[in-house]
Tab-separated table of C-alpha atoms in Angstrom:
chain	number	residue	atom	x	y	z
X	1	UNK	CA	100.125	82.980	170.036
X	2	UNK	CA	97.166	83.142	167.390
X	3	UNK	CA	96.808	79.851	165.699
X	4	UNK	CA	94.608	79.253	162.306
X	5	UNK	CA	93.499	76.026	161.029
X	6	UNK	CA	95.432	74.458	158.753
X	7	UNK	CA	92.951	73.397	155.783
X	8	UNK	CA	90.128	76.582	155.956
X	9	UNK	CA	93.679	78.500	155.281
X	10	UNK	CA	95.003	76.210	152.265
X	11	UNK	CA	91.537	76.645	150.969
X	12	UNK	CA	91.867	80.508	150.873
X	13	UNK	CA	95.678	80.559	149.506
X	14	UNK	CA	94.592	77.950	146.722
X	15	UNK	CA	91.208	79.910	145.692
X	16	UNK	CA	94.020	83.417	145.752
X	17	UNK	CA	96.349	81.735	143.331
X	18	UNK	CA	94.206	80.386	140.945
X	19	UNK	CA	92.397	83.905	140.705
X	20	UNK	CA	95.754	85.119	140.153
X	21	UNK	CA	96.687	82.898	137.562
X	22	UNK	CA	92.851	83.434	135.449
X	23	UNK	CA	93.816	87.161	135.814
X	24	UNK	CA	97.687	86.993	134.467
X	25	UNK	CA	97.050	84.373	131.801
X	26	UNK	CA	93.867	85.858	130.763
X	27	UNK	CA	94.203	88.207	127.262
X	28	UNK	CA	94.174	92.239	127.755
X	29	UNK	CA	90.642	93.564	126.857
X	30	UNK	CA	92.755	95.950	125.002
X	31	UNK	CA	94.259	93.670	122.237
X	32	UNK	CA	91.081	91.827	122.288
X	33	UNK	CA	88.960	95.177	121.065
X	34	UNK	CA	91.706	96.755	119.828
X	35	UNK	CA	90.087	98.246	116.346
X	36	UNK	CA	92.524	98.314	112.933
X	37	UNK	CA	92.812	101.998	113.037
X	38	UNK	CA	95.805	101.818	116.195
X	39	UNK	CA	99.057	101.350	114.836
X	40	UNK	CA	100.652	101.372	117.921
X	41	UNK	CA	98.716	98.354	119.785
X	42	UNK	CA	98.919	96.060	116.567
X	43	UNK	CA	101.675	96.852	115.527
X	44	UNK	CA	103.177	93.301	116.644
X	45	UNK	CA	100.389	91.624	115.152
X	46	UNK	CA	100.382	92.435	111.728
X	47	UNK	CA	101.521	90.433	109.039
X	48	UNK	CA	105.445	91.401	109.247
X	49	UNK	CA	105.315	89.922	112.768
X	50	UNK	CA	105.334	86.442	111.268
X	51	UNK	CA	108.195	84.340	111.483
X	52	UNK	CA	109.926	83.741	108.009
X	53	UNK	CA	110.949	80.203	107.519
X	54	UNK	CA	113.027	81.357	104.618
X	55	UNK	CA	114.414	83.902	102.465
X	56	UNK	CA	116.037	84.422	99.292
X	57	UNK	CA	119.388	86.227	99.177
X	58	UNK	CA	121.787	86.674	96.207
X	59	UNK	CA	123.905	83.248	95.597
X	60	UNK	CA	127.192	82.987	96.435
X	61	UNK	CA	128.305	81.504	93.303
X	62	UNK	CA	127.304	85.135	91.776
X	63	UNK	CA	128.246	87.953	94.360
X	64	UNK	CA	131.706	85.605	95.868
X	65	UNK	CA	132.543	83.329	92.846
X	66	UNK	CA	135.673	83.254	90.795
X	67	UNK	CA	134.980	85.494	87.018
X	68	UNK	CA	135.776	82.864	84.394
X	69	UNK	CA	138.265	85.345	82.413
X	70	UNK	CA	137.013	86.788	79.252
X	71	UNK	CA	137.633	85.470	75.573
X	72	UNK	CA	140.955	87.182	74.126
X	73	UNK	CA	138.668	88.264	70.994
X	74	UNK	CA	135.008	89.200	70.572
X	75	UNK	CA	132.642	87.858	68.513
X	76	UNK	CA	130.880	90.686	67.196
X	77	UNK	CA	128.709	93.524	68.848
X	78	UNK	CA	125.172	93.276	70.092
X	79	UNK	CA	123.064	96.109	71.016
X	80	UNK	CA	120.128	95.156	73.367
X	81	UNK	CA	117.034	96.562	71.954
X	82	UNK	CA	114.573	97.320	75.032
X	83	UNK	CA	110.513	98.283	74.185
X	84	UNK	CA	107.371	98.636	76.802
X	85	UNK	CA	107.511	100.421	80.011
X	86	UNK	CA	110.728	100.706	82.272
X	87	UNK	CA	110.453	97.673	83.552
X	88	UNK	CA	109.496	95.882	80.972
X	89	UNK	CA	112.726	97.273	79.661
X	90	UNK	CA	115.080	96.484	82.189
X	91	UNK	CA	114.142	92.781	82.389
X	92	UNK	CA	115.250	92.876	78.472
X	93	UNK	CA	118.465	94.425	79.054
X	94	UNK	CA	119.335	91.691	81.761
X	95	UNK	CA	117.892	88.819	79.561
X	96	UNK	CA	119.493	90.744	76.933
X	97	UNK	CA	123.336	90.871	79.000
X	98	UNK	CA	123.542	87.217	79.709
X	99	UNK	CA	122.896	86.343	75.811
X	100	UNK	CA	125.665	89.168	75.101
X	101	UNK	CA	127.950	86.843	77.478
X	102	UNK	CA	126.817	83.328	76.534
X	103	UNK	CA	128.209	84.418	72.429
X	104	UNK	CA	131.044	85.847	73.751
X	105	UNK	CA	129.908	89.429	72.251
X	106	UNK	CA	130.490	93.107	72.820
X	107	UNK	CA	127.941	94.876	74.597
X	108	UNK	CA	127.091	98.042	72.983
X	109	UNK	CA	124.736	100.378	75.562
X	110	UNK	CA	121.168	99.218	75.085
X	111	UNK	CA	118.529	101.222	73.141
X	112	UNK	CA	115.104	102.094	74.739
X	113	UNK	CA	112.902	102.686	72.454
X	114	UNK	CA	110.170	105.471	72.253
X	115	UNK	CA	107.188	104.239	72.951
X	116	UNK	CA	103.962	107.239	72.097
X	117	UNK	CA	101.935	104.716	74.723
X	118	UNK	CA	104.398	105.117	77.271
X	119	UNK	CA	104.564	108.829	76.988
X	120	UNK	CA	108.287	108.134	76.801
X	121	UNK	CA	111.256	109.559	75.159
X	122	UNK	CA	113.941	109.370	77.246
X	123	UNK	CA	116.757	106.769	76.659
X	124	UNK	CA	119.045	104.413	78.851
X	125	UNK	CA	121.690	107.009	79.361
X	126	UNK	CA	118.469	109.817	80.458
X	127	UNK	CA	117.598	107.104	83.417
X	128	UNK	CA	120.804	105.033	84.321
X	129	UNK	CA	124.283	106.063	85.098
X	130	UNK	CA	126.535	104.878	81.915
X	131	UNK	CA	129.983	105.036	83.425
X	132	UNK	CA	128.764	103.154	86.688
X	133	UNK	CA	127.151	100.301	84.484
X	134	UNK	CA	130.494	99.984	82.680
X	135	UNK	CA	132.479	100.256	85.912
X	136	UNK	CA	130.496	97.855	87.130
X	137	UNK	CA	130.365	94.911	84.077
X	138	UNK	CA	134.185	95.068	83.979
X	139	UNK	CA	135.580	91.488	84.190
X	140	UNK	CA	131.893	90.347	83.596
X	141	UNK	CA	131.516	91.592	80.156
X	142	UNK	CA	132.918	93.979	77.802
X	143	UNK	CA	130.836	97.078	76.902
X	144	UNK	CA	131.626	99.956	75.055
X	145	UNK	CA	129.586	103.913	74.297
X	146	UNK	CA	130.902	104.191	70.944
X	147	UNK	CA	131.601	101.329	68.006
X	148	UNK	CA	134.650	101.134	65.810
X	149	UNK	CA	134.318	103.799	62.919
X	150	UNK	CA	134.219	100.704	60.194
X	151	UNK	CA	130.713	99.752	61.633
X	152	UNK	CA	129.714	103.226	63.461
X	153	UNK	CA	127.756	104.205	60.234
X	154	UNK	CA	125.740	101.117	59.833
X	155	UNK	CA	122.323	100.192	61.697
X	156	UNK	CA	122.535	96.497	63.102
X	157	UNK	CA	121.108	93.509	61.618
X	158	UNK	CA	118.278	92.866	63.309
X	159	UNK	CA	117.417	89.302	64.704
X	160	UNK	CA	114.061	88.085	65.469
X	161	UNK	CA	114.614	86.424	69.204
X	162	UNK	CA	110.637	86.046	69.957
X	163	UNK	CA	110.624	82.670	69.825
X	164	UNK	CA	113.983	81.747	71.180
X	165	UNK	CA	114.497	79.522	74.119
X	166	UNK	CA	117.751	78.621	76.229
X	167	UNK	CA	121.326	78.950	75.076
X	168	UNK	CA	121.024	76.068	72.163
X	169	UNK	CA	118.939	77.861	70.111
X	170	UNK	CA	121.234	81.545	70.691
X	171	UNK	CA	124.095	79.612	70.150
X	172	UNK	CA	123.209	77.301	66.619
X	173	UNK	CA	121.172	80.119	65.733
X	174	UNK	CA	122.291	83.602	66.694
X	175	UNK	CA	125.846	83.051	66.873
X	176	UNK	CA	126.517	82.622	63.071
X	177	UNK	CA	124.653	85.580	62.283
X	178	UNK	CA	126.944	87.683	64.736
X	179	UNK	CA	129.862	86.354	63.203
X	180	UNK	CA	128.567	87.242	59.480
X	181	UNK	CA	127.283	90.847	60.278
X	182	UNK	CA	129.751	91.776	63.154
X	183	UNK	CA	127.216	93.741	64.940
X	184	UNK	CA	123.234	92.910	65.932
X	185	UNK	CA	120.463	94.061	67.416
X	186	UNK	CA	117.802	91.759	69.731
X	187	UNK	CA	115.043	91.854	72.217
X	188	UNK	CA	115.212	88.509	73.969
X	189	UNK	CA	112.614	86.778	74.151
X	190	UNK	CA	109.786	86.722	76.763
X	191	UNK	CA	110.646	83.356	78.261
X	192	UNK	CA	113.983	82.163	78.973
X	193	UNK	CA	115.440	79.234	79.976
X	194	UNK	CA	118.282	80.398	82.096
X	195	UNK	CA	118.795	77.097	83.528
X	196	UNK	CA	120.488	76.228	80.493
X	197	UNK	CA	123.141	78.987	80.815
X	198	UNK	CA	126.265	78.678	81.606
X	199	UNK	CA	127.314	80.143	85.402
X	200	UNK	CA	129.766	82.374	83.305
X	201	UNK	CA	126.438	83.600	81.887
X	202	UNK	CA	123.736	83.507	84.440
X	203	UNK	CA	126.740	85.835	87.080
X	204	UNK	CA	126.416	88.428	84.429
X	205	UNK	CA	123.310	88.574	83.976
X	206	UNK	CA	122.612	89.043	87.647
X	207	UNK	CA	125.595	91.565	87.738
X	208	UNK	CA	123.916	93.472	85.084
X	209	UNK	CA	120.631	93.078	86.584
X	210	UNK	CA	120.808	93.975	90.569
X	211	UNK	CA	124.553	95.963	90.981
X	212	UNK	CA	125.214	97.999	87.560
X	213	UNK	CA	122.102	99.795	87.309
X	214	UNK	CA	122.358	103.019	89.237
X	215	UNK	CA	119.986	106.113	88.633
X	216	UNK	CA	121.508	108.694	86.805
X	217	UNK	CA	122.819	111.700	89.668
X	218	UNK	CA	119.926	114.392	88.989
X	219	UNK	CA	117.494	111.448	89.251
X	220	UNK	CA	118.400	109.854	92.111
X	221	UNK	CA	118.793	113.310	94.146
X	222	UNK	CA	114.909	113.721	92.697
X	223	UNK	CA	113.840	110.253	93.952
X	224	UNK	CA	115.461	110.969	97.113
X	225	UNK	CA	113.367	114.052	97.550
X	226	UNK	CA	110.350	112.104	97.694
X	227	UNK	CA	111.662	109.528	99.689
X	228	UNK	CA	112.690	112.565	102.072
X	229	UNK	CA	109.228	113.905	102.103
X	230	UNK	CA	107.124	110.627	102.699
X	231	UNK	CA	106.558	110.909	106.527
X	232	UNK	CA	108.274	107.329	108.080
X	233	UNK	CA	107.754	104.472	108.643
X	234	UNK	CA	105.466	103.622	105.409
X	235	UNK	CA	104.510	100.775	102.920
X	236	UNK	CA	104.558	101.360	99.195
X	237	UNK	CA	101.650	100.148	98.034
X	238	UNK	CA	101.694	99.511	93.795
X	239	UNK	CA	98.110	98.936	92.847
X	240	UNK	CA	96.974	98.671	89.587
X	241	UNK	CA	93.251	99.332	88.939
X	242	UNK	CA	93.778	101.540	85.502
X	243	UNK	CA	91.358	101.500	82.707
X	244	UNK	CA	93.762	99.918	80.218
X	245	UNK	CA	94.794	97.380	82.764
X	246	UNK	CA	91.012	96.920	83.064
X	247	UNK	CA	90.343	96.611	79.417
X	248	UNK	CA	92.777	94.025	79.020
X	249	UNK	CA	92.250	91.533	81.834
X	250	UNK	CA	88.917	91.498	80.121
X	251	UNK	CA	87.187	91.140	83.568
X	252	UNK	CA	84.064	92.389	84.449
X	253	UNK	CA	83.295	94.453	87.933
X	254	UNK	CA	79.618	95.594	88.616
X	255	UNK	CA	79.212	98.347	90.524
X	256	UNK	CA	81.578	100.585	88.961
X	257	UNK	CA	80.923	104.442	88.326
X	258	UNK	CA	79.893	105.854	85.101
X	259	UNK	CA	82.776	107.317	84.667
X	260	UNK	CA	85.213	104.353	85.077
X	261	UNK	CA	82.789	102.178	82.966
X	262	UNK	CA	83.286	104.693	80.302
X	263	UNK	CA	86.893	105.028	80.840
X	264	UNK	CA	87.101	101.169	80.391
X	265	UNK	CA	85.373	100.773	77.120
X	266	UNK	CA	87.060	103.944	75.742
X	267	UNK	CA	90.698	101.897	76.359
X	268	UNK	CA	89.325	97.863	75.435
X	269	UNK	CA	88.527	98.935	72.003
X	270	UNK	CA	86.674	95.887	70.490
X	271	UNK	CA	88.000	94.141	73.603
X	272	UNK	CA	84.469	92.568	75.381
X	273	UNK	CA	84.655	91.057	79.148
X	274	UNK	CA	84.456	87.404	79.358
X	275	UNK	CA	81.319	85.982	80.247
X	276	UNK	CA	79.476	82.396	81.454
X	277	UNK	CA	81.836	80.029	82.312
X	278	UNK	CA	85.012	81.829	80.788
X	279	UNK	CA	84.516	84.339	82.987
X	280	UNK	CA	84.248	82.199	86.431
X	281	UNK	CA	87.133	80.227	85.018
X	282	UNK	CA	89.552	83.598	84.361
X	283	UNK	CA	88.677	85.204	87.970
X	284	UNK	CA	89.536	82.018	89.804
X	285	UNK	CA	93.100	81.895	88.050
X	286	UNK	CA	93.807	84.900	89.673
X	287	UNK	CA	93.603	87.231	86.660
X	288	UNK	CA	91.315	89.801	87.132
X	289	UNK	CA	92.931	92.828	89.096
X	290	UNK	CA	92.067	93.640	92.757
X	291	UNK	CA	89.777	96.924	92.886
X	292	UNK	CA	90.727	99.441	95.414
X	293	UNK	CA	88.071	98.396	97.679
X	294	UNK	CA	89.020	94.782	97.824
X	295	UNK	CA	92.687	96.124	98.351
X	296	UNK	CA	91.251	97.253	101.424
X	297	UNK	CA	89.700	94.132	102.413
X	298	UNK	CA	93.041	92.335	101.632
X	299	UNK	CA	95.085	95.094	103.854
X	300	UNK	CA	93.092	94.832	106.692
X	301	UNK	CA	93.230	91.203	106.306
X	302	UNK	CA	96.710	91.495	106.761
X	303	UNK	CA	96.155	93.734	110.092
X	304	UNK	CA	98.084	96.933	108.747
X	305	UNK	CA	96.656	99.936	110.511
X	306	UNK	CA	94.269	102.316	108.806
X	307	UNK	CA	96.843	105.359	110.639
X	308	UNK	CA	99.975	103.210	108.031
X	309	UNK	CA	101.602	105.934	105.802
X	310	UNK	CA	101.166	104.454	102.242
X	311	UNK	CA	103.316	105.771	99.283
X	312	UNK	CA	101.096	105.377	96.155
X	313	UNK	CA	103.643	103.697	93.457
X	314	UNK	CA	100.859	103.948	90.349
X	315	UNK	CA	100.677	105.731	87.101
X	316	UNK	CA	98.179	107.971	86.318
X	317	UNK	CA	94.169	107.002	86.326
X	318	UNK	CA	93.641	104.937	88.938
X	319	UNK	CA	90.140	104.191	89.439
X	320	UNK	CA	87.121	104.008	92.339
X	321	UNK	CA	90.166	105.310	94.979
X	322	UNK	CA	87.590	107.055	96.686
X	323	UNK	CA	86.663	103.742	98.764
X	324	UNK	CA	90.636	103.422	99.642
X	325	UNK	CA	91.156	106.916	100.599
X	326	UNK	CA	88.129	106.515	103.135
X	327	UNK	CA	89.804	103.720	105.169
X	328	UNK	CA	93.294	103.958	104.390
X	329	UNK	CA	93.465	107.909	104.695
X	330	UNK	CA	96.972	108.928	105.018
X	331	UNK	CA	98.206	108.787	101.213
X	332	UNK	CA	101.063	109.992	99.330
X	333	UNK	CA	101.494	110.127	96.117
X	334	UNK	CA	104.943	111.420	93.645
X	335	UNK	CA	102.372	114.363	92.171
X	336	UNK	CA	101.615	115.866	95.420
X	337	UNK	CA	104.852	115.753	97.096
X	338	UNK	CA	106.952	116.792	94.070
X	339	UNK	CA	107.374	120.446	92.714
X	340	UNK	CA	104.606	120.635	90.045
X	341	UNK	CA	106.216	121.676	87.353
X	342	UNK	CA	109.159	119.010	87.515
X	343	UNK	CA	106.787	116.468	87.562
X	344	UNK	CA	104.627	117.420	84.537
X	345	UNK	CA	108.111	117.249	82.745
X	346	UNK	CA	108.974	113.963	83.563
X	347	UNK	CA	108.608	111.190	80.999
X	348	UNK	CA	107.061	107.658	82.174
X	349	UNK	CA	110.505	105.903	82.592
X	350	UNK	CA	111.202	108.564	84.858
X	351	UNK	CA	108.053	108.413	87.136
X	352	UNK	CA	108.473	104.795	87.003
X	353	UNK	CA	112.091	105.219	87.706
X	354	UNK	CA	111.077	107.218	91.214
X	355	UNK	CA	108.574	104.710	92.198
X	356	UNK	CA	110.910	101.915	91.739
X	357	UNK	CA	113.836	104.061	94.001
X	358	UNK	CA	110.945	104.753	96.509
X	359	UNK	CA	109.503	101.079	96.740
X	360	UNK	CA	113.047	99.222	97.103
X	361	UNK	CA	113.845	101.858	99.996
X	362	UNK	CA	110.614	101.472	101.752
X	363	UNK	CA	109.656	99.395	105.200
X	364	UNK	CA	107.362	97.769	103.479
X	365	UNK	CA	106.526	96.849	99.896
X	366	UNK	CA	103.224	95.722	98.805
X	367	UNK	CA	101.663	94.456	95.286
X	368	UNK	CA	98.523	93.958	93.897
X	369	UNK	CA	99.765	92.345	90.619
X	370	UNK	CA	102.578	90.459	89.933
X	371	UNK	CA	104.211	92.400	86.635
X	372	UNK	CA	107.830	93.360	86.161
X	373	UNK	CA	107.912	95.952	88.179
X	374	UNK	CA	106.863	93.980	91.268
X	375	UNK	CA	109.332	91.506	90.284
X	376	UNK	CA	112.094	93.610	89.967
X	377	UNK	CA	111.045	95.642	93.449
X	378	UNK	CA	110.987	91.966	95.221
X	379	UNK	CA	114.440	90.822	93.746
X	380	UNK	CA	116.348	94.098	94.868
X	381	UNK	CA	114.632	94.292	97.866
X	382	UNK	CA	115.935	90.632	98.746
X	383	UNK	CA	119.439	91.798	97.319
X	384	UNK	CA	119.442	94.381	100.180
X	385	UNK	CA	117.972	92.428	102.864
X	386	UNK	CA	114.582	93.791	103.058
X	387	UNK	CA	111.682	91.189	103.575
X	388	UNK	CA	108.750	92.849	104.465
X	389	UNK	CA	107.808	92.433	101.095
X	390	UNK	CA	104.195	90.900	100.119
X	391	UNK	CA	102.118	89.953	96.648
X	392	UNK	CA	98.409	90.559	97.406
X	393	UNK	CA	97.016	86.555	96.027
X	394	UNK	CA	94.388	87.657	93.501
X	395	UNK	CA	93.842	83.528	92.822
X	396	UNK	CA	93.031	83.164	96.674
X	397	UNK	CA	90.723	86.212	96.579
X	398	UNK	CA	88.427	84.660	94.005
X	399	UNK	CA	88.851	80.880	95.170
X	400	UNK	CA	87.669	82.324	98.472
X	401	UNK	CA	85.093	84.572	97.694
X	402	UNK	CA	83.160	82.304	95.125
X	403	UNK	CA	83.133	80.199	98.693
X	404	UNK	CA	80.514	82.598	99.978
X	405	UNK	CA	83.251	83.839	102.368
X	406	UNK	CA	82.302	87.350	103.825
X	407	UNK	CA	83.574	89.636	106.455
X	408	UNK	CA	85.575	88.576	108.952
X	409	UNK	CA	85.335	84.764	108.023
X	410	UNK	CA	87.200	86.314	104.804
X	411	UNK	CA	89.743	88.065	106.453
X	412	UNK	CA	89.949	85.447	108.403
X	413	UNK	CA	91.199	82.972	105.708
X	414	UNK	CA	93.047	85.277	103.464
X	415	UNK	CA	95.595	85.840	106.786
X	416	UNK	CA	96.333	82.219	106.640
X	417	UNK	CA	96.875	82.581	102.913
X	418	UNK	CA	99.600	85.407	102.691
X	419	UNK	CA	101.077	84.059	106.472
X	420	UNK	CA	101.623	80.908	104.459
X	421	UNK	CA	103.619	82.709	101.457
X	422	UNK	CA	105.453	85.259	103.728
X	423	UNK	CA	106.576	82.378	105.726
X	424	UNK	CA	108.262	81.150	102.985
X	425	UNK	CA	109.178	84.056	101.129
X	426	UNK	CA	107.159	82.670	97.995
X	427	UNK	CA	107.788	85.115	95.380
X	428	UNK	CA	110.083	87.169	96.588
X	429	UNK	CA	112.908	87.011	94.004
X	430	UNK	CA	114.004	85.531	90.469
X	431	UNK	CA	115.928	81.884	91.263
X	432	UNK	CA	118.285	82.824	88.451
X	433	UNK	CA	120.179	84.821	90.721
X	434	UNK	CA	119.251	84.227	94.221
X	435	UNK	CA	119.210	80.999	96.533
X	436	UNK	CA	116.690	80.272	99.511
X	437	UNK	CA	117.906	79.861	103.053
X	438	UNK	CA	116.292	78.126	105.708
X	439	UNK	CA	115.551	79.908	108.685
């Protein structure tokens, strides 16, 4: 029988299982140098990876609640009058369907109006289905296509709601002049206090808001045309870098080409960039828009893959994309994936109409800015249960970068930023209509 000694052979098994531990416990190479561009390797590391700590989803008092019944008798007719771009407009008509509600009105369809900026002409019943918005309202509010013939002929008396807050001031001061002229016309204002409104009020205004509106049938079969031809899985990216948008953030970029310099002075008018102090002040709240190239920065801070599909949801004139296209290579955009002549027929609301479709049906969503159509995008992706939704923090950006913060220390601290909000859902839907839940 062989025999070994007892401690030369603990001292080999020991030294064997603590190499064996250094090598198992010890991170890949791979992941370590693992570059941006491979989708597949990171793919568990990007930003959607995070655990959520919350999320918003549509309160039960709205989608589960008991309908308080509707008034025997109206109070009059009130046709929401809806200006700007699509979105713009659709926040108005929901603002617009919970004051309809809270004066115990009839809802006549909304007017959107034609807007020469816009490039728009079409109306409400050219980009939403009618008969499903009805359908839909019933029991919530009363709404009608076509007035009684003893008011058909006249226009509405206008009422000026710009400076109108909460339901005090549309009830002491609207309501009367309903009941005088029988039928009105409003924009509601741009802030609202919906926390005053009744829960009568606030149900149909979400009602209105996130179920009723459907795209009309020949629109929806074109918006799910281009969501057929986007290759899958991809993020819709909206980014707004336009020379209006520009112009009227009143921010200054150096570095800019010729061209878009031009292109920015053409659209501010006498509008002048802020300077000195003003200026520093501006960027650091967050108001200046993120150039393409810092969209970059602020992508790859988030680890998305240079190899992502990205669905371009932006109007026309984007500027300096050329930095963008370089990293972020594999873009797709409505005019190149839509038959060119339907799409130089289309009016704005309609474009805007197939980049809303697109964005609320995408894996991931996205924004650079924080305007009504992101809103809207964020609230009806958290009425369908769809999270991977992001707002790029412009505010953070500058805070950071006035820091001295460069490179990878950059990247570095604008993950912890957005890991923070995405954690928490922060800004993912309105609180009129939607509650949070802990995780």
């Amino acid at each position: 029988m062989v025999s070994f000694p007892v401690k030369p052979l603990f001292v080999v098994v020991l030294t064997f299982s603590l190499l064996l531990a250094v090598i198992l416990l010890s991170p890949s190479p791979q992941f370590v140098h693992t570059p941006l561009s491979s989708a597949s390797s990171l793919l568990d590391f990007e930003i959607w990876s995070v655990k959520r700590l919350a999320e918003w989803r549509p309160c039960k008092w709205w989608l589960q609640g008991h309908l308080t019944p509707l008034p025997a008798k109206s109070n009059g007719y009130i046709r929401i009058d809806c200006f700007g771009g699509l979105n713009q407009m659709r926040r108005d008509l929901c603002d617009g369907v919970g004051i309809a509600r809270l004066l115990n009105a009839t809802l006549v369809l909304p007017k959107f109006e034609v807007a020469a900026y816009w490039n728009e002409s079409s109306g409400f019943g050219d980009v939403f289905d009618v008969d499903y918005f009805i359908q839909k309202m019933n029991g919530f509010i009363k709404v009608v296509k076509d007035l009684p013939t003893d008011i058909s002929s006249k226009e509405p008396f206008r009422v000026d709601c710009s400076k109108r807050k909460g339901q005090f001031d549309y009830r002491e001061t609207i309501l009367p002049l309903l009941l005088e002229h029988h039928y009105i016309s409003l924009t509601p204002a741009m802030s609202q206090r919906r926390d005053r409104y009744p829960q009568y009020a606030k149900a149909t205004l979400c009602q209105a808001c996130y179920s009723a509106l459907r795209l009309t049938s020949s629109l929806e079969k074109k918006a799910l045309e281009l969501l057929d031809a986007i290759p899958k899985p991809f993020l819709s990216l909206h980014l707004r870098f336009e020379p209006d948008m520009v112009a009227y953030s009143r921010c200054e970029y150096p570095n800019l080409s010729p061209s878009s310099v031009a292109a920015i002075k053409a659209a501010g008018g006498d509008k002048k960039p802020w300077t000195g102090e003003i200026a520093k002040s501006w960027r650091k709240r967050g108001k200046c828009p993120l150039t393409p190239n810092e969209t970059v920065l602020m992508l790859q801070s988030l680890r998305i893959p240079t190899s992502t599909n990205i669905y371009l949801a932006a109007g026309d004139g984007l500027m300096e994309m050329g930095g963008f296209t370089s990293v972020y290579t594999k873009l797709f955009t409505k005019s190149v994936l839509l038959n060119r002549e339907d799409f130089t027929r289309m009016h704005g609301n309609t474009k805007a109409a197939l980049d809303y479709y697109v964005s609320i049906n995408s894996d991931a969503y996205v924004a650079t800015y924080f305007g009504n159509m992101d809103k809207m995008v964020a609230a009806m992706r958290a009425y369908k249960g769809m999270y991977k939704t992001l707002f790029l923090s412009r505010k953070a950006f500058a805070e950071l970068t006035s820091q001295g913060l460069e490179e990878e220390e950059l990247k570095k601290a604008l993950w912890e930023v957005h890991k923070s909000d995405f954690e928490s859902g922060r800004g993912s839907a309105l609180p009129d209509c939607f509650c949070e839940f802990k995780l």
